[in-house]
Amino acid sequence: MNTEIQLVIETGDVFVGTTFTSGDQAKGEVVFNTAMMGYQEVITDPSYKGQMVVMTYPHIGNYGINGEDMESKHCYLDALIVKEYCDTPSNWRSTQTLASFLDENGVLGIQGIDTRALTRLIREKGALKGRIAPITESKEAVLAQLNADPEMAGMNWVEAVSSQDAYAWERPEQVNHRVAVIDCGVKHMILRHLSNRGCECQVFPFNVTADDILAADVDGVFISNGPGDPATLDALAGTISSLVGKLPIFGICMGHQVVGRALGARTYKLKFGHHGANHPVKNLRTGKVEITSQNHGFAIDSESLPEDVRVTHVNLNDQTVEGIAHEQAPIFSVQYHPESAPGPHDSAYLFDEFMGLMREFTCSPSGMKKGKRV
């Protein structure tokens, strides 16, 4: 701890700071997150697998870590980069420091970095590969290693964070629907939102088959968030394609991109992605603007959408696609995080829309088979 360290970027830029955890090596794509709170939810979000996260808010660690705000069982990011770390948290819910939690999960934390300059560099150049290394190593040696590291495009990180086996989430007292949740890196708050609405959730690994889902006798399918390139999940997209019209389907983040590809659209890598809790999104159906929580580096190409799929939401910062819906089949998706952990609660209505789709589908003649779900 408190060892001088260097962060080397593929552009050749070097940022010097100190460690506030053990360890002195890390690598990954460097991205910035603009959330002013919620660092515990950020570091436990599986979607950050393969990335080193720069927090633009300068003071991190001041309320510690608690056992209730976990979004998964582990930290999946490769490093946390901050301007100033606070090692004396003050919050009645805190049970340990951020540094001790990162150490338990084998994640490197560094501070003293000029995060404003680093963020400006990423905004100008795009998401960049980086390596954290001891200050004694030459920049040339670190760059040589860095240049051999793989790009995020083409990486399937979902297989590293998805559950290996199916499992049941906590059963609600009142069960209104049974939902198959495809785990691409699912966050716990998503499962809580579904459970709080009376959904009995059966969580499946990302390589689940359509036959497995249909055999589970569920009312709907939810595809979760996750890390990496959606183009590596075309087998899952094929599974979703074969379920279109057979069950209501709702996808978010990686799930949104998989839905887009299942419906025939293309995806592409964004310059520096959307990571934070303050992104404005316009709902084209209502005209309302939602402030949203986001974490993704890829997007759906609107020009590649088929005629029977409409864009429902757009990002007001860069006009990228933030939501789509099929004109005939009960399937829709959004790029952002309506579970809002961290983030505002503007978009929680999307879970209610999914509930409505399942109610309509199970009560319609086309959605019934011998008195049971298709």
mmCIF file of C-alpha atoms in Angstrom, residues 32-37 42 48 55-57 119 123 272-282 289-295 315-318 322 336-337 340-347:
data_model
loop_
_atom_site.group_PDB
_atom_site.id
_atom_site.type_symbol
_atom_site.label_atom_id
_atom_site.label_comp_id
_atom_site.label_asym_id
_atom_site.label_seq_id
_atom_site.Cartn_x
_atom_site.Cartn_y
_atom_site.Cartn_z
ATOM 1 C CA PHE A 32 -14.537 6.584 -16.860
ATOM 2 C CA ASN A 33 -17.690 6.593 -14.743
ATOM 3 C CA THR A 34 -19.419 9.903 -13.988
ATOM 4 C CA ALA A 35 -21.571 8.736 -11.043
ATOM 5 C CA MET A 36 -21.220 10.929 -7.954
ATOM 6 C CA MET A 37 -22.236 8.075 -5.641
ATOM 7 C CA VAL A 42 -20.074 0.034 -9.695
ATOM 8 C CA TYR A 48 -17.003 -4.117 -15.820
ATOM 9 C CA MET A 55 -14.188 7.556 -11.106
ATOM 10 C CA THR A 56 -14.617 11.186 -12.150
ATOM 11 C CA TYR A 57 -15.978 12.150 -8.725
ATOM 12 C CA THR A 119 -11.036 11.453 -18.561
ATOM 13 C CA ARG A 123 -13.109 11.468 -24.365
ATOM 14 C CA PHE A 272 -15.798 5.784 -25.082
ATOM 15 C CA GLY A 273 -19.086 4.192 -24.032
ATOM 16 C CA HIS A 274 -21.659 5.350 -21.509
ATOM 17 C CA HIS A 275 -20.773 4.829 -17.853
ATOM 18 C CA GLY A 276 -22.520 6.798 -15.117
ATOM 19 C CA ALA A 277 -25.817 7.678 -13.459
ATOM 20 C CA ASN A 278 -26.694 10.923 -15.226
ATOM 21 C CA HIS A 279 -27.338 10.101 -18.901
ATOM 22 C CA PRO A 280 -30.398 11.774 -20.475
ATOM 23 C CA VAL A 281 -32.604 9.476 -22.552
ATOM 24 C CA LYS A 282 -35.751 10.541 -24.418
ATOM 25 C CA VAL A 289 -36.759 12.605 -20.707
ATOM 26 C CA GLU A 290 -35.355 10.100 -18.219
ATOM 27 C CA ILE A 291 -32.093 10.523 -16.339
ATOM 28 C CA THR A 292 -30.584 7.066 -16.488
ATOM 29 C CA SER A 293 -27.870 4.808 -15.127
ATOM 30 C CA GLN A 294 -25.678 3.314 -17.852
ATOM 31 C CA ASN A 295 -22.699 1.026 -18.315
ATOM 32 C CA ASN A 315 -29.657 9.082 -25.965
ATOM 33 C CA LEU A 316 -29.787 12.879 -25.956
ATOM 34 C CA ASN A 317 -26.000 13.218 -25.691
ATOM 35 C CA ASP A 318 -25.121 11.364 -28.893
ATOM 36 C CA GLU A 322 -31.365 3.379 -26.139
ATOM 37 C CA TYR A 336 -29.620 1.545 -19.956
ATOM 38 C CA HIS A 337 -30.245 0.201 -16.427
ATOM 39 C CA SER A 340 -30.889 2.014 -11.050
ATOM 40 C CA ALA A 341 -28.107 0.693 -8.861
ATOM 41 C CA PRO A 342 -26.643 3.216 -8.641
ATOM 42 C CA GLY A 343 -28.702 5.904 -10.260
ATOM 43 C CA PRO A 344 -32.091 7.645 -10.458
ATOM 44 C CA HIS A 345 -35.384 5.749 -10.489
ATOM 45 C CA ASP A 346 -36.888 7.364 -13.601
ATOM 46 C CA SER A 347 -36.962 4.109 -15.572
#
